[in-house]
Amino acid sequence: MTLLYIYILWVAACVDSISADSHITVSARVGSTAVLPCNLRKEFTERSIVRWHTDVGFVFERSSDKTSIGSGYEGRVDVPEDELRKGNCSLVLKNVRITDDGAYRSFVVEYVDRTNTGKTQEISRVKLSVDVFWNISAEVGSTVLLPCEWSDLSIQTPHIEWYIDSEIVFERKGKESYQGEGYKDRVDVPEDELLKGNCSLVLKNFGFTDEAVYRSSMVVTHTKKSVLVQKVELSVYKKPEERKDETSSSSGEAGINWPHPLIFIISLLMCLFFSH
């Protein structure tokens, strides 16, 4: 009971001490929902505004009568009003993307009038670390699906690239597509799926030489820059019996090869006979 009381006091102290110097790290996988913590020191009033943004742009803002959402975050972010009334200004970020990785800051602004928004106070700093790495094992000769999702459906003609290091495996822009050397008739990102935001790579007739770390990137039209979407490590899957055979084989080579028991007994008897 004493330990529980100490723990509660410690948590309360931590929450109360949140300031511009506070740094919290939150980890999330691509496609999951992340909650970036934030607690108000004072009561949220009709004149209060809570604002979230990153080092590169605006994310979300809520006042007593309206909300504003930054570009690229539509339908993905919120600070629930009922929670805000309780002093919880945490940002809920749905369908996490690799592009969400970075530093986030929350602020509270006391609104006075149109020309004076009063003092802006920073509440917390949160580092969102997005984990995009997948490990997939597949049997030789099988068809493998390398997962990838891009939710910015405002792009009318998505341009996706799958590659290993600097080698292009597959590329699609609209109806046009390119298959890298050694992947002809084996790889595809179906156009109809890509338009839905599904950029998963279909790899047929998987072989030992296909073992590698694959990356997918979406080429942003207006900037001509590639945005990393997914990383997948693909390896050959071995059945349990194959692993057992390999273990037995290696154990036999490394161990001592004992002779047949009958030969051993005869040799021992002959040794005793001649010793007399």
Short mmCIF file of C-alpha atoms in Angstrom, two decimals:
data_model
loop_
_atom_site.label_atom_id
_atom_site.label_comp_id
_atom_site.label_asym_id
_atom_site.label_seq_id
_atom_site.Cartn_x
_atom_site.Cartn_y
_atom_site.Cartn_z
CA MET A 1 0.00 0.00 0.00
CA THR A 2 2.87 2.33 0.87
CA LEU A 3 4.57 1.63 -2.48
CA LEU A 4 1.33 2.35 -4.34
CA TYR A 5 0.97 5.67 -2.51
CA ILE A 6 4.55 6.64 -3.36
CA TYR A 7 3.97 5.70 -7.01
CA ILE A 8 0.82 7.86 -7.21
CA LEU A 9 2.69 10.81 -5.72
CA TRP A 10 5.54 10.29 -8.18
CA VAL A 11 3.19 10.23 -11.19
CA ALA A 12 1.40 13.34 -9.96
CA ALA A 13 4.72 15.13 -9.55
CA CYS A 14 5.77 14.16 -13.06
CA VAL A 15 2.52 15.39 -14.58
CA ASP A 16 2.66 18.64 -12.64
CA SER A 17 6.24 19.30 -13.70
CA ILE A 18 5.59 19.11 -17.46
CA SER A 19 7.20 22.13 -19.05
CA ALA A 20 9.12 23.21 -22.13
CA ASP A 21 11.99 21.07 -20.90
CA SER A 22 9.89 17.87 -20.78
CA HIS A 23 10.76 15.26 -23.39
CA ILE A 24 8.69 12.12 -23.85
CA THR A 25 9.27 9.43 -26.46
CA VAL A 26 6.36 7.44 -27.89
CA SER A 27 6.93 4.48 -30.21
CA ALA A 28 4.34 3.29 -32.72
CA ARG A 29 4.16 0.98 -35.70
CA VAL A 30 2.95 2.09 -39.11
CA GLY A 31 -0.84 1.79 -39.28
CA SER A 32 -1.37 1.83 -35.51
CA THR A 33 -2.86 4.53 -33.25
CA ALA A 34 -0.53 6.64 -31.09
CA VAL A 35 -1.40 8.84 -28.12
CA LEU A 36 0.94 11.78 -27.53
CA PRO A 37 0.57 12.70 -23.83
CA CYS A 38 -0.31 16.17 -22.62
CA ASN A 39 -1.83 17.51 -19.38
CA LEU A 40 -3.11 21.02 -18.74
CA ARG A 41 -1.99 22.83 -15.62
CA LYS A 42 -5.06 25.04 -15.57
CA GLU A 43 -8.72 24.52 -16.36
CA PHE A 44 -9.69 24.63 -20.03
CA THR A 45 -12.04 27.61 -20.47
CA GLU A 46 -14.05 29.17 -23.30
CA ARG A 47 -11.07 31.42 -23.97
CA SER A 48 -8.54 28.60 -24.14
CA ILE A 49 -7.02 27.15 -27.29
CA VAL A 50 -4.93 23.97 -27.39
CA ARG A 51 -2.55 23.64 -30.31
CA TRP A 52 -0.26 20.86 -31.55
CA HIS A 53 2.43 21.21 -34.17
CA THR A 54 5.71 19.70 -35.32
CA ASP A 55 8.95 21.42 -36.21
CA VAL A 56 7.79 21.62 -39.82
CA GLY A 57 4.10 22.41 -39.62
CA PHE A 58 0.70 22.71 -37.96
CA VAL A 59 -1.05 19.52 -36.79
CA PHE A 60 -4.20 20.26 -34.76
CA GLU A 61 -6.00 22.97 -32.81
CA ARG A 62 -9.10 22.93 -30.61
CA SER A 63 -10.97 25.76 -28.94
CA SER A 64 -14.32 25.65 -27.16
CA ASP A 65 -16.28 26.03 -30.40
CA LYS A 66 -14.14 24.78 -33.30
CA THR A 67 -11.25 22.63 -34.47
CA SER A 68 -8.60 23.00 -37.17
CA ILE A 69 -6.58 20.17 -38.71
CA GLY A 70 -3.27 20.45 -40.55
CA SER A 71 -2.66 19.19 -44.08
CA GLY A 72 -2.03 15.45 -44.20
CA TYR A 73 -3.70 14.86 -40.83
CA GLU A 74 -7.31 15.01 -41.99
CA GLY A 75 -9.39 12.30 -40.30
CA ARG A 76 -6.40 11.11 -38.28
CA VAL A 77 -5.96 13.49 -35.34
CA ASP A 78 -8.07 14.67 -32.42
CA VAL A 79 -7.98 15.98 -28.87
CA PRO A 80 -11.37 14.75 -27.56
CA GLU A 81 -13.36 17.60 -26.05
CA ASP A 82 -14.61 15.56 -23.09
CA GLU A 83 -11.02 14.65 -22.20
CA LEU A 84 -9.89 18.23 -22.64
CA ARG A 85 -12.44 19.36 -20.05
CA LYS A 86 -10.71 17.00 -17.61
CA GLY A 87 -7.34 18.58 -18.33
CA ASN A 88 -6.19 15.88 -20.75
CA CYS A 89 -4.89 17.54 -23.92
CA SER A 90 -3.28 14.38 -25.36
CA LEU A 91 -3.24 14.11 -29.14
CA VAL A 92 -4.74 10.94 -30.63
CA LEU A 93 -3.02 10.14 -33.93
CA LYS A 94 -4.60 7.35 -35.98
CA ASN A 95 -3.17 5.33 -38.86
CA VAL A 96 0.43 6.30 -38.09
CA ARG A 97 2.65 6.86 -41.14
CA ILE A 98 6.41 6.90 -41.50
CA THR A 99 6.10 10.60 -42.34
CA ASP A 100 4.64 11.20 -38.84
CA ASP A 101 8.02 10.43 -37.28
CA GLY A 102 9.41 13.50 -35.53
CA ALA A 103 9.10 15.96 -32.65
CA TYR A 104 5.68 17.27 -31.58
CA ARG A 105 4.85 20.19 -29.29
CA SER A 106 1.64 21.17 -27.55
CA PHE A 107 0.69 24.70 -26.54
CA VAL A 108 -2.14 26.41 -24.71
CA VAL A 109 -3.20 29.90 -25.78
CA GLU A 110 -5.49 32.20 -23.82
CA TYR A 111 -7.65 33.99 -26.40
CA VAL A 112 -8.55 37.61 -25.66
CA ASP A 113 -9.74 39.05 -28.98
CA ARG A 114 -8.88 38.93 -32.67
CA THR A 115 -5.86 41.16 -32.28
CA ASN A 116 -4.64 39.71 -29.01
CA THR A 117 -4.41 35.98 -28.39
CA GLY A 118 -2.66 36.50 -25.09
CA LYS A 119 0.29 34.48 -23.85
CA THR A 120 1.27 31.24 -25.54
CA GLN A 121 2.60 28.62 -23.15
CA GLU A 122 4.32 25.43 -24.22
CA ILE A 123 3.01 22.38 -22.35
CA SER A 124 4.94 19.37 -23.59
CA ARG A 125 7.34 17.99 -26.15
CA VAL A 126 6.87 14.49 -27.51
CA LYS A 127 9.15 12.54 -29.81
CA LEU A 128 7.21 10.11 -31.98
CA SER A 129 9.36 7.22 -33.17
CA VAL A 130 7.71 5.29 -36.00
CA ASP A 131 8.70 1.67 -36.43
CA VAL A 132 8.35 0.66 -40.09
CA PHE A 133 10.35 -2.56 -40.08
CA TRP A 134 8.68 -5.88 -40.90
CA ASN A 135 10.22 -9.37 -40.82
CA ILE A 136 8.64 -11.87 -43.20
CA SER A 137 9.66 -15.48 -43.90
CA ALA A 138 8.43 -17.43 -46.91
CA GLU A 139 8.97 -20.83 -48.48
CA VAL A 140 10.92 -21.14 -51.72
CA GLY A 141 8.57 -21.12 -54.71
CA SER A 142 5.73 -19.39 -52.87
CA THR A 143 4.04 -16.03 -53.51
CA VAL A 144 4.87 -13.34 -50.94
CA LEU A 145 3.00 -10.14 -50.09
CA LEU A 146 5.21 -7.31 -48.80
CA PRO A 147 2.85 -4.98 -46.86
CA CYS A 148 2.60 -1.30 -47.66
CA GLU A 149 -0.11 1.31 -47.08
CA TRP A 150 -0.36 4.91 -48.20
CA SER A 151 -3.39 6.80 -46.91
CA ASP A 152 -3.03 10.15 -48.68
CA LEU A 153 -5.73 9.41 -51.26
CA SER A 154 -5.63 13.01 -52.52
CA ILE A 155 -2.85 11.91 -54.90
CA GLN A 156 -4.72 11.09 -58.11
CA THR A 157 -1.82 9.24 -59.75
CA PRO A 158 0.26 7.54 -57.03
CA HIS A 159 3.90 6.89 -57.90
CA ILE A 160 5.31 3.97 -55.87
CA GLU A 161 8.82 2.51 -55.88
CA TRP A 162 10.05 -0.74 -54.35
CA TYR A 163 13.82 -1.19 -54.18
CA ILE A 164 16.78 -2.96 -52.56
CA ASP A 165 19.55 -0.48 -51.75
CA SER A 166 19.79 1.44 -55.05
CA GLU A 167 18.33 -1.35 -57.22
CA ILE A 168 14.74 -0.87 -58.40
CA VAL A 169 12.59 -3.96 -57.93
CA PHE A 170 9.29 -2.48 -59.11
CA GLU A 171 7.89 0.94 -59.96
CA ARG A 172 4.39 2.06 -60.86
CA LYS A 173 2.91 5.43 -61.82
CA GLY A 174 -0.67 5.08 -62.98
CA LYS A 175 -0.85 2.47 -65.72
CA GLU A 176 2.88 2.62 -66.39
CA SER A 177 5.06 0.13 -64.54
CA TYR A 178 8.63 -1.12 -64.51
CA GLN A 179 10.00 -4.47 -63.31
CA GLY A 180 13.63 -4.63 -62.26
CA GLU A 181 16.19 -7.06 -63.63
CA GLY A 182 15.54 -10.57 -62.33
CA TYR A 183 11.96 -9.72 -61.36
CA LYS A 184 10.22 -9.82 -64.74
CA ASP A 185 6.72 -11.33 -64.54
CA ARG A 186 7.25 -11.90 -60.79
CA VAL A 187 6.41 -8.57 -59.15
CA ASP A 188 3.46 -6.18 -59.20
CA VAL A 189 1.56 -3.53 -57.27
CA PRO A 190 -1.92 -3.76 -58.85
CA GLU A 191 -3.12 -0.38 -60.11
CA ASP A 192 -6.62 -0.75 -58.64
CA GLU A 193 -5.18 -1.55 -55.20
CA LEU A 194 -2.72 1.34 -55.38
CA LEU A 195 -5.57 3.79 -56.00
CA LYS A 196 -7.12 2.54 -52.73
CA GLY A 197 -3.90 3.28 -50.84
CA ASN A 198 -2.63 -0.32 -50.88
CA CYS A 199 0.96 -0.24 -52.18
CA SER A 200 1.82 -3.82 -51.14
CA LEU A 201 4.24 -5.65 -53.44
CA VAL A 202 3.26 -9.07 -54.79
CA LEU A 203 6.38 -11.22 -55.32
CA LYS A 204 5.87 -14.57 -57.09
CA ASN A 205 8.10 -17.65 -57.19
CA PHE A 206 10.17 -16.54 -54.19
CA GLY A 207 13.76 -17.82 -54.20
CA PHE A 208 16.93 -17.77 -52.09
CA THR A 209 18.32 -14.86 -54.11
CA ASP A 210 15.29 -12.76 -53.15
CA GLU A 211 16.37 -12.60 -49.49
CA ALA A 212 16.98 -8.91 -48.73
CA VAL A 213 15.68 -5.77 -47.07
CA TYR A 214 13.06 -4.17 -49.31
CA ARG A 215 11.99 -0.53 -49.11
CA SER A 216 8.97 1.21 -50.59
CA SER A 217 8.76 4.94 -51.25
CA MET A 218 6.06 7.22 -52.59
CA VAL A 219 7.24 9.92 -54.99
CA VAL A 220 5.53 13.21 -54.13
CA THR A 221 4.64 14.91 -57.41
CA HIS A 222 5.03 18.58 -56.52
CA THR A 223 8.38 18.13 -54.76
CA LYS A 224 9.71 15.19 -56.83
CA LYS A 225 11.02 13.75 -53.56
CA SER A 226 10.59 10.18 -52.34
CA VAL A 227 8.94 9.57 -48.96
CA LEU A 228 9.84 6.29 -47.25
CA VAL A 229 6.69 4.26 -46.57
CA GLN A 230 7.84 0.78 -45.52
CA LYS A 231 10.84 -1.48 -44.85
CA VAL A 232 10.52 -5.26 -45.06
CA GLU A 233 13.18 -7.89 -44.38
CA LEU A 234 12.39 -10.99 -46.43
CA SER A 235 13.99 -14.35 -45.62
CA VAL A 236 13.58 -18.03 -46.51
CA TYR A 237 11.36 -20.03 -44.17
CA LYS A 238 12.60 -23.50 -43.26
CA LYS A 239 10.26 -26.20 -41.98
CA PRO A 240 10.92 -27.55 -38.44
CA GLU A 241 11.93 -31.00 -39.79
CA GLU A 242 14.50 -29.38 -42.10
CA ARG A 243 16.01 -27.50 -39.17
CA LYS A 244 16.03 -30.73 -37.12
CA ASP A 245 17.82 -32.62 -39.92
CA GLU A 246 20.40 -29.85 -40.21
CA THR A 247 20.95 -29.88 -36.44
CA SER A 248 21.31 -33.67 -36.37
CA SER A 249 23.68 -33.61 -39.31
CA SER A 250 25.86 -30.92 -37.81
CA SER A 251 25.83 -32.68 -34.42
CA GLY A 252 26.95 -35.92 -36.05
CA GLU A 253 29.84 -34.24 -37.81
CA ALA A 254 30.96 -32.44 -34.70
CA GLY A 255 30.57 -35.45 -32.33
CA ILE A 256 32.41 -38.77 -31.93
CA ASN A 257 31.47 -41.63 -34.26
CA TRP A 258 31.15 -44.60 -31.90
CA PRO A 259 31.60 -48.16 -33.35
CA HIS A 260 28.80 -50.72 -33.40
CA PRO A 261 28.18 -52.16 -29.84
CA LEU A 262 28.87 -55.77 -30.96
CA ILE A 263 32.25 -54.84 -32.43
CA PHE A 264 33.08 -52.97 -29.24
CA ILE A 265 32.25 -56.03 -27.03
CA ILE A 266 34.26 -58.45 -29.21
CA SER A 267 37.25 -56.12 -29.17
CA LEU A 268 37.04 -55.85 -25.39
CA LEU A 269 36.89 -59.67 -24.94
CA MET A 270 39.86 -60.20 -27.27
CA CYS A 271 41.81 -57.60 -25.37
CA LEU A 272 41.11 -59.40 -22.06
CA PHE A 273 41.95 -62.81 -23.59
CA PHE A 274 45.35 -61.78 -24.94
CA SER A 275 46.21 -59.89 -21.77
CA HIS A 276 46.19 -63.22 -19.93
#
